[in-house]
Every structure is written in C-alpha cells, then in structure tokens.
Amino acid sequence: MLILKPLLFEELLNGEMTMGKQDYQEYIKRFDGYLKKYIPSKDSWTPVDDALYTPPDLFRIPLKEAYEMQLKSIKYTFLYQYTNNKFYQNFCKERNFSPDDIKTLDDLDKIPLIPDSFFKDYPTGKDFALWLGNIFTGSLPRIVIKESNPTYDEVINAFNNAGMTVSYSSGTSGRHTFIPRDQRTFFISEYAAAKSVISMIYPLWDYHMHGYLLMPNPKKTNVYAGKVCTIYFDAIQDVRVAIDRDITTELIQMTMTDQKGVKSKIVKYFAKRESEKMIDEIIRWLESHEKTNEKIALVGAPFILSFVMKKLQKEGRGFDFSERGGVVTGGGWKAYEGVRVPVSDFRKQVEKVLGIPEKYCLDIYGMVEGNGWMVHCPEGHYLHSPYSYYKPLVLDSEYKPVGYGEWGRFAFLDAAAFSYPGFIMSGDKVRMLEHCPVCDRPGPVLEPEIQRASGEEIRGCAEEVRRMLSADLGKET
Amino acid sequence: MVSFREMKDKGYIPQKTYLKLMIGGGLSLSKVLLTSPGDLKKLRTIHGSEERYIRPKRPYGLPPFTEGMRCGVTEEKYLRPTLHCDPCDPGVVALAHHLGAFQKSDYEFAKAAFEFTKENLDLEICPMNPVEETIQRGAGTCFHLITVFIALCRCAGIKARYKMFAMNMIKAWYDVLVEADPLVKKWYDSMGYFMIEGEGEAYIDGKWVVAHVGPTAERQAAAGIPITKFGEDSLGVWFFAIPGTIMYMESIPYGLGGATNILKKIAPGSMERVNISIQHQNEMGRKIIKDAGGKEAYDAMARKKLGPKAPLIDLSDKKGIVFGE
C-alpha cells in the first residue's frame, strides 16, 4: 500500500494538490462528516472553534497562521474566564494581570497559571459539590443533590444528570483530579483528541474498521481517559470494550491503590479474574480478525495490550496485521508502573507480536485538566503538540518559561477549556523542541517519554517514623 | 476520674475517621508482625558502633511562675483543659505570661506562641506526656508541639484546637525505596494508616487561624521549602491530606499516646535513628540558612521556588446547586 504524506496546510489552501493530498482532504472530510455533532454550527464559532475546526491537520499549520490563531483563541478564552470565573479573576487580580495585558504572543507567557495540585485538593460531601460548582466557569444548570452527605460519585452523577461531564483522573496516588466540563468543552476535547490521532495515523482510519477500546466503557465510567473515548464509537462503526462494568471512584481506590480491607481484597480478587477473562477475549477478537482483510485499531491503556502480548508470547503465538492494524495508547501505566515498558520497546513488541508496524503504533500524552492532545508522529515518535488553540510551556525551577531544549515542568494555556480555567502547570517533567528532529511538521514537540517532576516536600513526624522503620526493615541483617 | 460524658464531650473518644484509621492500621500491622516476627529484630537494635542520639540543649530558659499569674481557662469548649493539655499548669502559665498573655492582642499573642513553639521546640519521637513535660524537655512529636501551642493560647484566653489529617505517601521517596523491596513495601503500606499529621488552630476575631508548629526553620530549609508563617497552612502546599480525613478536635484522643508508647517498645532502635536523622536535618538546614544569608533571605529564595500559590475557592453557595430535594 502506498503511504502518503499528510498535506501541507498552505498547499491545501492554494489548491495545489496531488492525488495523495486530495486523498487526505477527502479523508478528513469523511471524518468530519461522521462527527458532525461535535462541530458547532459555523455562525456560533469563536476564535477557538476557528483554530480547531478549520485546519485540516492540526500539526501542519504554517507557524505564522497558527500563532495568529493561538493568540486570538487564547486571548478570547482568557477574557471569558476572567469575566465569568470569580476565583480565577481574583487569582489574576492578585497577580496584577488582566485581559488588557495581552497584546502580543509573548504576553501569553504571563497568564497566571494554576498549579495542578489545586484540582486535587477537594473537600468531601456537600462541600465537594460547592467546590466543583465554584471551579465551573459561567452559570450552572440546575443540579439537584438529594443525599445529606453525598459521596464523590453521587455528586458527580448529580452534575452529569444535569447535562455536564464531570470527570477525573485515575488517582493512583490516592487523590483524583476532578474537572467539570460542560457539553461544549467536552465535545471540543473529544473532537481534538480524535482529529489529532486520525491525522497522525493517516491513512489508516476508516469508519468501517473494527476497534477495541482498551479502557472502561465510557458510558460506565467518569475516568477521563475512558470518558474521552466516547467519540471512538462515533468515529468507528464497530467497537468492542475491554472493561464493560461500572467504574466508580471507590472501585478505583480499591483496585488501583494500596487500599486495605476485606472489601478491597474481594474487589481486587474479582478484578483480577475479570482481567484474565478480558485478556482472553481480546485474543479471541484478534484471532477472528486475523482471518479477514478488514482494518483494526486497538486504542487505550498500554498495560492491557502489554498483558495481551505477554500472554501471546508465553504461548509462542503472534499475528500479522501488518498495515491494516493500528495501536494508539494513552493514559499511562497507572498501578502497573512496575511493569512499564519504554515506548520504543513497546512499539517493537507490537510489531513482533501483532505484526503492526511501528509507524502505526502511537502514544498520546494528555491529561484530564487539558483539551490539547500531544500525539507521536509516525516517523519519529516525538510528541507533537497542537499549537493553534493550545500553547505548551516548559517552566524552570522558579516557574518561569524557558526556551526550547531545556528540561522543566510542563504547563499549558488551553483555549479550548470554556467550563474551567485551562491555564495550568502540571507535575510532569518534559523537554520541548522547536521542531520535530525527524518529521517535517512545523510545530513544537515534546521528547517521547514524560517524567514526573520532583516537588518540594516535607516529612511530618509520622512520615519520619514510617520512613525510618521501613528503611531499617530493608537493611541486610 | 473522667466521666464518660466528659470523654465524649471533650473528644477523648476518637472520631469515626480516626477510629477507622487506627483499627485498620492495628489489624494490618498485627498481621505483618505475626507473619514476619523476625523483622522486628532490625527495629530494636542499635549497634555499638552506631551514632547515639543526644538531645540538644533546650534553647530557652523556663520563666518562673509567681502567684497571681492569671490563667484564662474556662469551661467553654476549646478553652478548657484536655488530655495532656493543662493550660493552668504553672509552667505553661509562666511561659504564657512571658510571651505577653493578657498584654498583647489575641493575634499578637497567638503569633508569639506560634513563633516560640516552632523555633524553640525541636522534633523528637517520644511517647505522649503532659504539656509541662514537653516545655521542660524542649522537644516532642508534632502532637507534643501542637499541644504546647494550644495550651499557651488557652491559658491566654484564646480558643484553640487540633487539626489532624492522614497524609498521602510521599511519592518520590516511595518510588525509590519502598517499591524496590517487597518486605519494606509490606511494612510501609501497613503503617500508612498511622500517617496522622497535625496543625494547631487558634480562634481569633471570629476565624480559626492555622499554626503549623511542627517543623523548625532548619528542618524546612533542609527540605527546601519556605519557613511557615503564622496563619499559613501546610495543607495543599507540602502536605496533602487524604480526602475525607481532615478532623478538628478539641483534644488529643485516647489511643494516640498508646501508639507512640508501643512504637517505643517495639522499635527503640529505629526511634533513636529517627531522632538522629532529625538532628542531621537540622544541621543541614542551619548550613543552608547560613549560606543563604539568614532566615529571611532563605525564605524569600524558597518562596520563589515554591511557585504560585493555588487559588482560593469560596465555598459559599453556588447558584444552580440544590441540596436535599
């Protein structure tokens, strides 16, 4: 099969198209056709919609045009947040920063950033509902909470029953990150994720292909990595789901963390049994599709596919899906950090066991707090950032932006976040390069592997004791 | 003899959250102890060649108590004596007067009590005891130190209480040391229940003002974090409470003292090593502060690195949310 390079934006605009490039435009047109409900009607477009829906390929926009879009869209959203979100307005006022201070692209770097820990520092019960409500930008729909001391899930369900999408991170460290999205922000986020992947994996995507979602069923979880995959069901006709049961915050705490107790043990036991069944089902699905000529795509958590491949290798088996198969991973290794495989080794394993070439094995870096999705390019597997509606930043140890090539804390200005202020600094350590060293996409990239930034921390007296006891126990006698 | 009613009223009987943590921890730790009794040896031993803990000299004198010194304690909640915290003990009263009780405003006095406790009393892992013994010794766990702050405030007629919470693991350390060794992981995780940390709070002008008296400036410098000021919360900055575990208490509950006593009995060697390590941290912190040009200079530098403060959320009603329909 002939693999065609994705179109250059200006060539698209100028109509200088070869047959292959025309194919890309058709490809993305078809994609937009299936995802009409995610695209608002053009008469209601803001600069953010312009920056997201107009470019056929988010990673090939000429820099000049992209940065004009970036300035317009981020400025628009900053003004919206400043005007409609009381806590963020106060936060900006304390830092003497207002919408009038944004005049040039460089001024964007001065936008006050919220530490990601802010979204993890939540109260319980009714206060949790008020906390979420106050993070939300704009007017809330009518949310009815019947319980006198509601659990996290009861509060989230009440918000979501009112038409919102409150979702959270997996919380493997014991604390979730909760983000309230309205339908507009959720649709933008989903569309951006799908478009980013579809562009990078061109020309593999086809609505009639078969997909396996290596995540919880988006309809049965509020974990964002799963929830954002709702669009997968609209982008592909036939999708199977690996984890098809309700996943609540309580269940996650019991299975993903070191929570103790009889209930937790029972849950873990059944989760393990379910996982074994799940792996067998994925293998059966692969077997059934090996016999056809149809395209397949496995999308989701890398550790699930890693377990599948390990089992196949143990049994001395493998498949050859070649260029009709694709793997897109995201969401990290979570509780399975101990069995993490470097992304390059993972790709090699995919090629060896499933026969899917490395160019069709891509990883996505995103987070529950953001709506920008950084995707590996097929050529060099660097993480390409969208740059028309989203500005990635790297901060030094004093939280000031640093130039390309420096390691630092990842932060971003996300114009697509309407329902909460999306100007956030993360806890991840990254290095950003001005251009990809391998492919010809013009925008900035991150090094393929993301690390955790070390934070300042003090040990209280209880932690001092625990640390010493544990250290003593670890000693050789 | 304390009546059951008083025990309940003053909060000597642990709250549900605290009880859950303690029972969970007790069961988990018992299981580990029963299945690996041999490990205990490592916790008990201090080899002859090892460094021994010598408590540093108390850096302050004990002001004398004279008859007629007033104690502001009443029977009102948060103003009365509680477990290990007798604000009318002569040692406490003398110190409170020395710090300006009944002469300074409530805020000024509470600030002075905070600064005295934080900068003069060192961290030392030892069993719980009455507050006057802590003042005489000049050291104790964070709960000893919070109790000194609370006793001084109550003596000066300022309501004061404990704020306790279970803390999340410190991830960086966990990854390096704990994950690497299954035995260590087993112990570390089972001890997670006992990760109760705390702060004091004084009620001033209609608001509870937090006092994070646990670490000295030197220990904070050794950890690379700013020196906490009166009214500054450690929570959300360098401590992260497990959601739902923050508890406000008038008194230290029964059981907290017992836990430290048991620890001292089963792991005297480890306890001594903790105290030695704390002194090393202090020493390192002293050098860091000196190199930075003093406490203020160090603090300004550390605050720059701490990054922006998280925004504050006002939890007043939000239009659109309806409760209890």
Short mmCIF file of C-alpha atoms in Angstrom, two decimals, chain B:
data_model
loop_
_atom_site.label_atom_id
_atom_site.label_comp_id
_atom_site.label_asym_id
_atom_site.label_seq_id
_atom_site.Cartn_x
_atom_site.Cartn_y
_atom_site.Cartn_z
CA MET B 1 -11.78 10.17 87.17
CA VAL B 2 -13.11 11.39 83.85
CA SER B 3 -16.78 10.61 83.26
CA PHE B 4 -17.95 9.05 80.02
CA ARG B 5 -19.87 12.23 79.27
CA GLU B 6 -16.73 14.33 79.64
CA MET B 7 -14.76 11.88 77.48
CA LYS B 8 -17.37 12.23 74.75
CA ASP B 9 -17.81 15.97 75.16
CA LYS B 10 -14.11 16.81 75.03
CA GLY B 11 -13.41 14.42 72.20
CA TYR B 12 -11.24 11.93 74.11
CA ILE B 13 -13.18 9.21 72.34
CA PRO B 14 -11.77 9.11 68.83
CA GLN B 15 -13.86 10.33 65.93
CA LYS B 16 -15.12 7.77 63.41
CA THR B 17 -12.46 8.65 60.82
CA TYR B 18 -9.65 8.42 63.37
CA LEU B 19 -11.02 5.18 64.75
CA LYS B 20 -11.25 3.68 61.27
CA LEU B 21 -7.63 4.61 60.57
CA MET B 22 -6.43 3.19 63.87
CA ILE B 23 -8.39 -0.08 63.66
CA GLY B 24 -7.37 -0.57 60.05
CA GLY B 25 -3.77 0.16 60.91
CA GLY B 26 -3.81 -2.05 64.01
CA LEU B 27 -5.13 -5.05 62.09
CA SER B 28 -2.80 -4.54 59.19
CA LEU B 29 0.27 -4.07 61.38
CA SER B 30 -0.65 -7.05 63.60
CA LYS B 31 -0.82 -9.24 60.53
CA VAL B 32 2.60 -8.09 59.37
CA LEU B 33 4.03 -8.58 62.88
CA LEU B 34 2.60 -12.10 63.16
CA THR B 35 3.79 -13.18 59.74
CA SER B 36 7.28 -11.73 59.98
CA PRO B 37 8.33 -11.55 63.65
CA GLY B 38 11.99 -11.90 62.69
CA ASP B 39 11.94 -8.45 61.11
CA LEU B 40 11.34 -6.92 64.50
CA LYS B 41 14.96 -7.54 65.48
CA LYS B 42 16.06 -4.97 62.95
CA LEU B 43 13.89 -2.34 64.59
CA ARG B 44 15.18 -2.97 68.10
CA THR B 45 18.90 -3.00 67.56
CA ILE B 46 21.40 -0.18 67.83
CA HIS B 47 24.88 -1.48 67.17
CA GLY B 48 27.75 -0.39 69.38
CA SER B 49 29.48 1.44 66.58
CA GLU B 50 26.37 3.39 65.61
CA GLU B 51 25.85 7.05 66.44
CA ARG B 52 23.64 7.59 69.52
CA TYR B 53 21.01 10.26 69.98
CA ILE B 54 21.88 13.09 72.33
CA ARG B 55 19.05 15.52 72.90
CA PRO B 56 20.22 19.06 72.15
CA LYS B 57 20.20 21.53 75.00
CA ARG B 58 16.90 23.32 75.39
CA PRO B 59 17.44 26.73 73.72
CA TYR B 60 15.35 28.71 76.23
CA GLY B 61 15.10 29.21 79.95
CA LEU B 62 11.97 28.41 81.95
CA PRO B 63 10.40 31.62 83.21
CA PRO B 64 9.44 31.49 86.90
CA PHE B 65 5.83 31.17 87.99
CA THR B 66 4.57 33.65 90.53
CA GLU B 67 1.32 33.56 92.46
CA GLY B 68 -1.39 35.67 90.92
CA MET B 69 -0.44 34.96 87.31
CA ARG B 70 -3.77 34.66 85.54
CA CYS B 71 -4.93 31.60 83.56
CA GLY B 72 -7.69 32.29 81.05
CA VAL B 73 -9.15 28.80 81.06
CA THR B 74 -12.95 28.44 81.37
CA GLU B 75 -15.33 25.50 80.92
CA GLU B 76 -16.09 26.67 77.40
CA LYS B 77 -15.27 24.32 74.51
CA TYR B 78 -11.73 24.83 73.16
CA LEU B 79 -10.81 26.90 76.23
CA ARG B 80 -10.75 24.13 78.84
CA PRO B 81 -8.04 21.63 79.79
CA THR B 82 -7.98 18.40 77.77
CA LEU B 83 -5.88 15.25 77.59
CA HIS B 84 -2.15 16.06 78.04
CA CYS B 85 -3.05 19.76 77.81
CA ASP B 86 -3.44 21.62 81.10
CA PRO B 87 -3.20 25.33 80.29
CA CYS B 88 -3.19 26.22 84.01
CA ASP B 89 -0.09 24.24 84.85
CA PRO B 90 2.36 26.71 86.43
CA GLY B 91 5.00 26.05 83.75
CA VAL B 92 2.50 26.88 80.98
CA VAL B 93 1.12 29.94 82.79
CA ALA B 94 4.60 31.34 83.42
CA LEU B 95 5.60 30.86 79.78
CA ALA B 96 2.32 32.37 78.52
CA HIS B 97 2.88 35.47 80.64
CA HIS B 98 6.47 35.64 79.50
CA LEU B 99 5.18 35.68 75.89
CA GLY B 100 2.73 38.51 76.66
CA ALA B 101 -0.54 36.86 77.69
CA PHE B 102 -3.24 39.42 78.56
CA GLN B 103 -0.97 42.23 77.36
CA LYS B 104 -0.90 41.60 73.63
CA SER B 105 -3.89 41.34 71.29
CA ASP B 106 -5.15 37.80 70.66
CA TYR B 107 -3.50 37.77 67.25
CA GLU B 108 -0.19 39.11 68.53
CA PHE B 109 -0.12 36.62 71.41
CA ALA B 110 -1.05 33.60 69.27
CA LYS B 111 1.66 34.65 66.79
CA ALA B 112 4.20 34.87 69.63
CA ALA B 113 3.15 31.43 70.93
CA PHE B 114 3.46 30.03 67.39
CA GLU B 115 6.92 31.50 66.86
CA PHE B 116 8.15 30.37 70.27
CA THR B 117 6.95 26.79 69.76
CA LYS B 118 8.05 26.48 66.17
CA GLU B 119 11.50 27.92 66.59
CA ASN B 120 12.43 26.62 70.04
CA LEU B 121 10.92 23.17 70.38
CA ASP B 122 12.59 20.51 68.30
CA LEU B 123 11.08 17.40 66.78
CA GLU B 124 11.80 14.26 68.80
CA ILE B 125 9.92 10.99 68.57
CA CYS B 126 8.87 10.10 72.11
CA PRO B 127 5.73 8.89 73.95
CA MET B 128 2.95 11.38 74.72
CA ASN B 129 3.18 13.20 78.06
CA PRO B 130 1.61 16.18 79.85
CA VAL B 131 2.35 19.53 78.19
CA GLU B 132 4.55 20.86 81.01
CA GLU B 133 7.00 17.99 80.48
CA THR B 134 7.29 18.93 76.80
CA ILE B 135 8.08 22.54 77.75
CA GLN B 136 10.73 21.33 80.20
CA ARG B 137 12.24 18.95 77.68
CA GLY B 138 12.11 21.36 74.71
CA ALA B 139 11.23 18.65 72.21
CA GLY B 140 8.49 16.26 71.13
CA THR B 141 6.46 14.95 68.23
CA CYS B 142 4.27 17.32 66.24
CA PHE B 143 1.40 16.50 68.64
CA HIS B 144 3.52 17.47 71.66
CA LEU B 145 4.36 20.75 69.93
CA ILE B 146 0.78 21.49 68.86
CA THR B 147 -0.28 20.82 72.45
CA VAL B 148 2.22 23.43 73.71
CA PHE B 149 0.79 25.99 71.27
CA ILE B 150 -2.79 25.12 72.24
CA ALA B 151 -2.07 25.22 76.00
CA LEU B 152 -0.41 28.66 75.67
CA CYS B 153 -3.36 30.03 73.69
CA ARG B 154 -5.98 28.62 76.07
CA CYS B 155 -4.03 29.98 79.04
CA ALA B 156 -4.22 33.43 77.42
CA GLY B 157 -7.98 33.01 76.96
CA ILE B 158 -7.81 32.23 73.24
CA LYS B 159 -9.75 29.21 71.98
CA ALA B 160 -7.52 26.65 70.32
CA ARG B 161 -7.95 23.21 68.74
CA TYR B 162 -6.16 20.41 66.89
CA LYS B 163 -6.46 19.84 63.16
CA MET B 164 -5.43 16.30 62.21
CA PHE B 165 -5.30 14.52 58.90
CA ALA B 166 -3.97 11.38 57.28
CA MET B 167 -1.32 12.14 54.76
CA ASN B 168 -0.67 10.75 51.33
CA MET B 169 2.54 8.89 50.80
CA ILE B 170 5.48 10.93 49.63
CA LYS B 171 5.68 9.61 46.11
CA ALA B 172 9.29 10.39 45.26
CA TRP B 173 10.59 8.56 48.29
CA TYR B 174 8.12 5.74 47.89
CA ASP B 175 9.26 5.06 44.32
CA VAL B 176 12.93 4.91 45.23
CA LEU B 177 12.96 2.94 48.44
CA VAL B 178 9.64 1.28 49.11
CA GLU B 179 8.69 -0.09 45.71
CA ALA B 180 12.11 -1.68 45.43
CA ASP B 181 11.71 -4.05 48.37
CA PRO B 182 8.56 -6.16 48.93
CA LEU B 183 9.27 -6.52 52.66
CA VAL B 184 9.67 -2.79 53.10
CA LYS B 185 6.56 -2.20 51.00
CA LYS B 186 4.53 -4.54 53.22
CA TRP B 187 5.56 -2.66 56.36
CA TYR B 188 5.38 0.78 54.84
CA ASP B 189 1.89 0.23 53.47
CA SER B 190 0.56 -1.23 56.70
CA MET B 191 1.90 1.77 58.58
CA GLY B 192 0.12 4.08 56.17
CA TYR B 193 -2.89 4.16 58.46
CA PHE B 194 -0.84 5.82 61.18
CA MET B 195 0.31 8.65 58.99
CA ILE B 196 -1.57 11.17 61.10
CA GLU B 197 -0.11 14.64 60.92
CA GLY B 198 -1.44 17.76 62.51
CA GLU B 199 -1.52 21.50 62.98
CA GLY B 200 -2.90 23.79 65.68
CA GLU B 201 -5.59 26.40 65.21
CA ALA B 202 -6.40 29.48 67.30
CA TYR B 203 -9.76 31.27 67.17
CA ILE B 204 -9.04 34.94 66.57
CA ASP B 205 -11.54 37.63 65.62
CA GLY B 206 -14.15 35.09 64.58
CA LYS B 207 -11.81 32.95 62.46
CA TRP B 208 -9.71 29.85 63.01
CA VAL B 209 -6.11 30.75 62.24
CA VAL B 210 -3.81 27.84 61.47
CA ALA B 211 -0.43 27.29 63.19
CA HIS B 212 1.90 24.77 61.62
CA VAL B 213 4.29 24.47 64.55
CA GLY B 214 5.79 21.03 63.74
CA PRO B 215 8.94 21.80 61.78
CA THR B 216 11.68 24.22 62.78
CA ALA B 217 13.03 26.67 60.20
CA GLU B 218 16.12 24.45 59.92
CA ARG B 219 14.12 21.34 59.03
CA GLN B 220 12.13 23.27 56.47
CA ALA B 221 15.34 24.58 54.96
CA ALA B 222 16.73 21.04 54.81
CA ALA B 223 13.61 20.03 52.85
CA GLY B 224 13.97 23.05 50.55
CA ILE B 225 10.64 24.63 51.47
CA PRO B 226 9.80 28.09 52.82
CA ILE B 227 9.59 28.80 56.54
CA THR B 228 5.94 28.63 57.51
CA LYS B 229 4.44 31.78 58.95
CA PHE B 230 1.58 32.07 61.45
CA GLY B 231 -1.68 31.62 59.53
CA GLU B 232 -0.04 29.66 56.72
CA ASP B 233 -1.42 26.22 56.11
CA SER B 234 0.84 23.32 55.30
CA LEU B 235 -2.08 21.54 53.68
CA GLY B 236 -2.25 21.90 49.95
CA VAL B 237 1.29 23.24 49.86
CA TRP B 238 3.61 20.49 51.07
CA PHE B 239 1.26 18.21 52.94
CA PHE B 240 -1.62 16.64 51.06
CA ALA B 241 -4.34 15.14 53.20
CA ILE B 242 -6.13 12.04 52.04
CA PRO B 243 -9.56 13.45 51.13
CA GLY B 244 -12.10 13.00 53.88
CA THR B 245 -9.54 12.57 56.67
CA ILE B 246 -9.26 16.14 57.97
CA MET B 247 -10.50 16.15 61.59
CA TYR B 248 -10.87 19.04 64.02
CA MET B 249 -10.51 18.05 67.67
CA GLU B 250 -10.63 19.78 71.00
CA SER B 251 -8.34 17.15 72.47
CA ILE B 252 -5.82 14.55 71.52
CA PRO B 253 -7.93 11.37 71.54
CA TYR B 254 -7.27 8.26 73.56
CA GLY B 255 -5.05 5.91 71.62
CA LEU B 256 -2.59 8.42 70.21
CA GLY B 257 -0.41 8.24 73.32
CA GLY B 258 -0.68 4.43 73.34
CA ALA B 259 0.50 4.17 69.76
CA THR B 260 3.71 6.10 70.46
CA ASN B 261 4.33 4.01 73.60
CA ILE B 262 4.01 0.78 71.61
CA LEU B 263 6.29 2.14 68.94
CA LYS B 264 8.92 2.99 71.53
CA LYS B 265 8.65 -0.54 72.93
CA ILE B 266 8.80 -2.47 69.67
CA ALA B 267 11.22 -0.28 67.79
CA PRO B 268 13.56 1.57 70.16
CA GLY B 269 16.46 1.33 67.72
CA SER B 270 14.53 2.82 64.84
CA MET B 271 13.11 5.59 67.05
CA GLU B 272 16.60 6.59 68.06
CA ARG B 273 17.69 6.63 64.43
CA VAL B 274 14.74 8.89 63.56
CA ASN B 275 15.85 11.37 66.21
CA ILE B 276 19.45 11.27 64.99
CA SER B 277 18.24 11.84 61.43
CA ILE B 278 16.21 14.86 62.57
CA GLN B 279 19.30 16.38 64.16
CA HIS B 280 21.22 15.82 60.94
CA GLN B 281 18.43 17.58 59.04
CA ASN B 282 18.62 20.50 61.47
CA GLU B 283 22.36 20.72 60.98
CA MET B 284 21.99 20.67 57.22
CA GLY B 285 19.22 23.28 57.42
CA ARG B 286 21.37 25.56 59.60
CA LYS B 287 24.07 25.50 56.94
CA ILE B 288 21.57 26.17 54.14
CA ILE B 289 20.13 29.15 56.04
CA LYS B 290 23.59 30.50 56.80
CA ASP B 291 24.68 30.15 53.16
CA ALA B 292 21.52 31.92 52.02
CA GLY B 293 22.28 34.87 54.30
CA GLY B 294 19.83 34.24 57.12
CA LYS B 295 16.29 33.01 57.61
CA GLU B 296 14.59 35.84 55.76
CA ALA B 297 16.85 35.57 52.75
CA TYR B 298 16.45 31.80 52.68
CA ASP B 299 12.68 32.10 52.98
CA ALA B 300 12.42 34.61 50.13
CA MET B 301 14.52 32.33 47.94
CA ALA B 302 12.49 29.23 48.80
CA ARG B 303 9.19 31.03 48.19
CA LYS B 304 10.34 31.92 44.69
CA LYS B 305 10.89 28.24 44.01
CA LEU B 306 7.61 27.21 45.59
CA GLY B 307 5.80 28.70 42.65
CA PRO B 308 2.45 30.37 42.59
CA LYS B 309 0.03 29.75 45.38
CA ALA B 310 -3.07 27.84 44.41
CA PRO B 311 -6.18 29.99 44.02
CA LEU B 312 -8.63 30.14 46.88
CA ILE B 313 -12.14 28.82 46.43
CA ASP B 314 -15.01 30.39 48.30
CA LEU B 315 -17.37 27.56 49.21
CA SER B 316 -20.36 29.80 49.62
CA ASP B 317 -23.50 28.70 47.81
CA LYS B 318 -23.25 28.45 44.05
CA LYS B 319 -26.37 29.32 42.10
CA GLY B 320 -27.72 26.21 40.43
CA ILE B 321 -26.87 23.63 43.10
CA VAL B 322 -29.89 22.49 45.11
CA PHE B 323 -29.47 20.29 48.17
CA GLY B 324 -31.96 17.88 49.67
CA GLU B 325 -34.89 17.89 47.26
#
